[in-house]
Amino acid sequence: MANWRRKLYDWKIRNLAYSMGLGILLLAIAIYLVISHTGVNQQSLLRTKTLGNLDNISLPLAPQYLAENKENISSNIREVERILFAYTKGGQLGTDKIEVKTQAEIKSAVEDLIKYWSPLKEELYKIQDGENSIDDARSELEKKYSLFIKELGKVENLVERVNKEEEKNETFYTILLFVYILLLSSFIYWIVKYLILNPIYKISLSTRELAKGNLSKKIEYNSKNELGYIAQNINSMAEILKNATDFTTKIGEGKLDAEYQGLDENHDNSLATSLLQMRGKMQESAKADKERSWVNEGLAKFADILRNNNDNIEELSYQIISNLVKFMEANQGALFVLTEPEDENEEVKIILESAYAYERRKRIKKEISIGEGLVGQSVQEGDKLYLTEVPEDYVEIKSGLGDTLPRCVLIVPLKINDETKGVVEIASIQEIPPYKIDFVEKLGENIASTIASTKTNERTKKLLAESQEMTEQMRSQEEEMRQNMEEMEATQEEMGRAQTEMAEKEANLNALINNTTDSIILIDTDYKIILMNDVIKNRYKGTQYEKMKEGSNALEMLGDVRDEWKGYYDRVFKGEFLSFTIKSSVKGEDSYRHYDIHPIKQKDGTITGASVFSRDITKEKQMEMQREENAKKLAQREFVLNGMINNTEDTYFAINTNYEILVVNDVLKNRFKESGVDLKPGLSILSILPEDQLEKWKARYDKALAGEKLRIEEERELKTGNLTIETRCEPILDDKGQVIGVSTVSKDITELKKAQEEKEKLQKELDKLKGKK
């Protein structure tokens, strides 16, 4: 018994499916057999409608109704003949053309009925052919018709009895089928409950704990069927999730070198692979953050050095190169500065201002020409040089352990606005990583700017000294200058008057540019802002552009759109006039602004800058977009309207209050084309109506225009026969309820009228028959 239960416990679910399928197949066969042998089927219904209703079908052939149906005698005979023939010889009956299945008992009864029908049929044909009159043959007809009806009653009783027997058979087979369905359902329920529902309940309880995060909960189900495999897989998944949870916990604690437990060399765990990839990316991100932090720290450090040592080029050079060598953990370094010749014929030289190695300041004076050596080559090309294969005679690095060659050398030109001011050379035993090279390049522009500023300061000191020397000379010339003061005072008075005029003109100009709603900016060819009006200053308040002012670089704060606007300005500096509209979001809201950018030219045609005028056209843009959207909607409505009025056989048109056609469908157009009239919108409907119809239809349109709804039914005479047309004229109202036109729809209801008349005629006959009964 236990062995049998174990086999059932391990029974594959697919075998259960096969068993259920077999049971369902047997059920389908049983249903087919029941349906094919029992029930109120098509044959029983057909017998009732034909043989069971043959007395009503043959009623028009009764002697008392024969005079009314004389013209239809042959068709009525054929209808009876078709039924009798089908139940004796076979054939199809009914509107659905159902094949008649003859039974011996019914066939025999119908053959007996035909014996009474044949004499009656011969007598009816004689009347149909005019051989006898109805009055002359009435007594004979009544006799033969009475015998036929009497025999027909036997046939109808037989049909009723056969139908009842089939109904009894149906009840028996239906009960048998119900018992089979009950047994099959009980079997399926018992098997499914034992093999599927109970195991699924166990799995559900365990997976519920798993969903709560209890990864130690195992599913206790050891079957060898599919659900057993699912339980094993869920247990494996729980183990995978536990390992993944432990791994991510360590990663969250900052242990980016944590190992993933439970993996072999050929693992196919995609979750573990994704987590390991995540760890790798986090390691890369941590490395990048460290490098970024190092660069930011360096930029801040050297910003202080450059700010505090900008009055002596030699001290500045030493502070830069010594701190740079230490910060980069290199071994040696040198800083070269380019000379600024006072004479055009004088050659630019590269002067070694300071060198540093292992905490020692190198007092070396060296002069290099542009293009000479690696340093001169770097200046000439304007690009960095990074060597990892250093020549043996290049330089030696000395330390307490002896002399050694550097493994790499980095030479970076110090440039500002594409103009080289100096060169930094770094030599290191260890290779210099790319982020440190990028740092030196970024720092180079700041160093170049400070070198230029320091040189300017030194020149200023020199000029100040020279000025002091000249002061002594000027004292000797003071008397001469005193004599010239009177002339200068007169000149100053004239200059004062000129300055007053200029101040008035400047005030008028400021009033002009500030008393407008447009934003105005003027820039020079170096992208430096010359003028900004109050409108744009107020617009930029509270935004990233708030710090823009006269003297600022117009491109520095543009961010992602810097290159785009630089392109606009460069085109204008070449003489082009630009006018365009773009989408703007200066204060976070989307708006549209129109820009006009023109070059500023001197009298000689030289372009010295650009003027930028802009204004907010958001409302105009939104109105334009709304108009386009409304146009699309109107076009869609027109397509829908055309589809509605043209996908019909009815005629449709609409007119306005001036009787002009607004809309007309293709059906009506084609009818008028046959008469040579091109019916189209704008044409007056009164101009195409015949004279005998004009007044009548105009009166109808006037009633509809007055708010009345008309329904008109008319007969039209055609060569092919008369037509009955139903026309509806209804007023068209606008959104205020005012009549703006009339819609006219005409429909051919000839067949509908005929059907109604036929229905009324049949109803009358039926009422007569009911009255007789």
Coordinates of N, CA and C in Angstrom, one line a residue, residues 223-303:
S223 N 9.1 15.2 -3.8 CA 8.5 14.4 -4.9 C 9.4 14.5 -6.1
K224 N 9.3 13.5 -7.0 CA 10.1 13.5 -8.2 C 9.3 14.0 -9.4
N225 N 8.2 14.6 -9.1 CA 7.4 15.2 -10.3 C 7.8 16.7 -10.5
E226 N 7.1 17.3 -11.4 CA 7.4 18.7 -11.7 C 7.4 19.7 -10.5
L227 N 6.4 19.5 -9.7 CA 6.4 20.4 -8.5 C 7.5 20.2 -7.5
G228 N 8.0 18.9 -7.5 CA 9.2 18.6 -6.7 C 10.4 19.3 -7.3
Y229 N 10.5 19.3 -8.6 CA 11.6 20.1 -9.2 C 11.5 21.6 -8.9
I230 N 10.2 22.1 -9.0 CA 10.0 23.5 -8.6 C 10.5 23.8 -7.2
A231 N 10.1 22.9 -6.3 CA 10.5 23.1 -4.9 C 12.1 23.2 -4.8
Q232 N 12.7 22.2 -5.5 CA 14.2 22.2 -5.4 C 14.8 23.5 -6.0
N233 N 14.2 24.0 -7.1 CA 14.7 25.2 -7.8 C 14.5 26.4 -6.9
I234 N 13.3 26.5 -6.1 CA 13.1 27.6 -5.2 C 14.1 27.5 -4.1
N235 N 14.4 26.3 -3.6 CA 15.4 26.2 -2.5 C 16.8 26.7 -3.0
S236 N 17.1 26.3 -4.3 CA 18.4 26.8 -4.9 C 18.4 28.3 -5.0
M237 N 17.2 28.9 -5.5 CA 17.1 30.3 -5.6 C 17.3 31.0 -4.3
A238 N 16.7 30.4 -3.2 CA 16.8 31.0 -1.9 C 18.3 31.1 -1.5
E239 N 19.0 30.0 -1.8 CA 20.5 29.9 -1.5 C 21.2 31.0 -2.3
I240 N 20.8 31.2 -3.6 CA 21.5 32.2 -4.4 C 21.2 33.6 -3.9
L241 N 19.9 33.8 -3.5 CA 19.6 35.2 -2.9 C 20.3 35.4 -1.6
K242 N 20.5 34.4 -0.8 CA 21.2 34.5 0.5 C 22.6 35.0 0.2
N243 N 23.3 34.3 -0.7 CA 24.7 34.7 -1.1 C 24.7 36.1 -1.6
A244 N 23.7 36.4 -2.5 CA 23.7 37.8 -3.1 C 23.4 38.8 -2.0
T245 N 22.6 38.5 -1.0 CA 22.3 39.4 0.1 C 23.5 39.7 0.9
D246 N 24.3 38.6 1.3 CA 25.5 38.7 2.0 C 26.5 39.6 1.3
F247 N 26.6 39.3 -0.1 CA 27.5 40.1 -0.9 C 27.2 41.6 -0.9
T248 N 25.9 41.9 -1.2 CA 25.5 43.3 -1.3 C 25.6 44.0 0.1
T249 N 25.4 43.3 1.2 CA 25.6 43.9 2.5 C 27.0 44.3 2.7
K250 N 28.0 43.4 2.3 CA 29.4 43.8 2.4 C 29.7 45.0 1.5
I251 N 29.2 45.0 0.3 CA 29.4 46.1 -0.6 C 28.8 47.4 0.0
G252 N 27.6 47.3 0.6 CA 27.0 48.5 1.3 C 27.9 49.0 2.4
E253 N 28.6 48.1 3.1 CA 29.5 48.5 4.2 C 30.8 49.1 3.6
G254 N 31.0 49.2 2.3 CA 32.2 49.8 1.8 C 33.3 48.8 1.5
K255 N 33.0 47.5 1.6 CA 34.0 46.5 1.3 C 33.9 46.1 -0.1
L256 N 34.5 47.0 -1.0 CA 34.4 46.8 -2.4 C 35.2 45.6 -2.9
D257 N 36.1 45.0 -2.1 CA 36.9 43.8 -2.5 C 36.3 42.5 -1.9
A258 N 35.0 42.6 -1.5 CA 34.3 41.4 -1.0 C 34.2 40.3 -2.0
E259 N 34.3 39.1 -1.6 CA 34.2 37.9 -2.5 C 32.7 37.4 -2.5
Y260 N 32.3 36.9 -3.6 CA 30.9 36.3 -3.8 C 31.0 34.8 -3.5
Q261 N 30.3 34.4 -2.4 CA 30.4 33.0 -2.0 C 29.5 32.1 -2.8
G262 N 29.8 30.8 -2.9 CA 29.0 29.8 -3.6 C 29.1 29.8 -5.1
L263 N 30.2 30.3 -5.6 CA 30.4 30.3 -7.1 C 31.5 29.3 -7.4
D264 N 31.4 28.6 -8.6 CA 32.5 27.8 -9.1 C 33.0 28.5 -10.3
E265 N 34.0 28.0 -11.0 CA 34.6 28.6 -12.1 C 33.7 28.8 -13.3
N266 N 32.8 27.8 -13.5 CA 31.9 27.8 -14.6 C 30.5 28.1 -14.3
H267 N 30.3 29.1 -13.3 CA 29.0 29.4 -12.9 C 28.2 30.1 -14.0
D268 N 26.9 29.8 -13.9 CA 26.0 30.5 -14.9 C 24.9 31.3 -14.1
N269 N 25.3 31.9 -13.0 CA 24.4 32.7 -12.2 C 24.5 34.1 -12.7
S270 N 23.4 34.5 -13.4 CA 23.4 35.8 -14.0 C 23.3 36.9 -12.9
L271 N 22.6 36.6 -11.8 CA 22.5 37.6 -10.7 C 23.9 37.9 -10.1
A272 N 24.7 36.8 -9.9 CA 26.0 36.9 -9.4 C 26.9 37.7 -10.3
T273 N 26.7 37.4 -11.6 CA 27.5 38.1 -12.7 C 27.2 39.6 -12.6
S274 N 25.9 40.0 -12.5 CA 25.4 41.4 -12.5 C 26.0 42.0 -11.2
L275 N 26.0 41.3 -10.1 CA 26.5 41.9 -8.8 C 28.0 42.1 -8.9
L276 N 28.7 41.1 -9.5 CA 30.1 41.3 -9.7 C 30.5 42.5 -10.6
Q277 N 29.6 42.6 -11.7 CA 29.8 43.8 -12.6 C 29.6 45.1 -11.8
M278 N 28.5 45.0 -10.9 CA 28.2 46.2 -10.1 C 29.4 46.6 -9.2
R279 N 30.0 45.5 -8.6 CA 31.2 45.8 -7.8 C 32.3 46.4 -8.6
G280 N 32.5 45.9 -9.8 CA 33.6 46.4 -10.6 C 33.3 47.9 -11.0
K281 N 32.0 48.2 -11.3 CA 31.7 49.6 -11.6 C 31.9 50.5 -10.4
M282 N 31.5 50.0 -9.2 CA 31.6 50.8 -8.0 C 33.1 51.0 -7.7
Q283 N 34.0 50.0 -8.0 CA 35.4 50.2 -7.8 C 35.9 51.2 -8.7
E284 N 35.5 51.2 -10.0 CA 35.9 52.2 -11.0 C 35.4 53.5 -10.5
S285 N 34.1 53.6 -10.0 CA 33.6 54.9 -9.6 C 34.4 55.5 -8.4
A286 N 34.7 54.6 -7.5 CA 35.5 55.0 -6.3 C 36.9 55.5 -6.7
K287 N 37.5 54.8 -7.7 CA 38.8 55.3 -8.2 C 38.6 56.6 -8.9
A288 N 37.6 56.8 -9.7 CA 37.3 58.1 -10.4 C 37.1 59.2 -9.4
D289 N 36.3 58.9 -8.3 CA 36.1 59.9 -7.3 C 37.4 60.3 -6.6
K290 N 38.2 59.3 -6.4 CA 39.5 59.6 -5.7 C 40.3 60.5 -6.6
E291 N 40.4 60.2 -7.9 CA 41.1 61.0 -8.9 C 40.6 62.4 -9.0
R292 N 39.2 62.5 -9.0 CA 38.6 63.8 -9.1 C 38.8 64.6 -7.9
S293 N 38.8 64.0 -6.7 CA 39.1 64.7 -5.5 C 40.6 65.2 -5.5
W294 N 41.5 64.3 -6.0 CA 42.9 64.7 -6.1 C 43.1 65.9 -7.0
V295 N 42.4 66.0 -8.1 CA 42.5 67.1 -9.1 C 41.9 68.3 -8.4
N296 N 40.7 68.3 -7.8 CA 40.2 69.4 -7.2 C 41.0 70.0 -6.0
E297 N 41.6 69.1 -5.3 CA 42.5 69.5 -4.2 C 43.7 70.2 -4.8
G298 N 44.2 69.7 -5.9 CA 45.4 70.3 -6.5 C 45.1 71.7 -7.1
L299 N 43.9 71.8 -7.7 CA 43.5 73.1 -8.3 C 43.4 74.1 -7.2
A300 N 42.8 73.7 -6.1 CA 42.6 74.7 -5.0 C 44.0 75.1 -4.4
K301 N 44.9 74.1 -4.2 CA 46.2 74.3 -3.6 C 47.0 75.3 -4.5
F302 N 47.0 75.1 -5.8 CA 47.8 75.9 -6.7 C 47.1 77.3 -6.9
A303 N 45.8 77.3 -6.7 CA 45.1 78.7 -6.8 C 45.7 79.6 -5.7

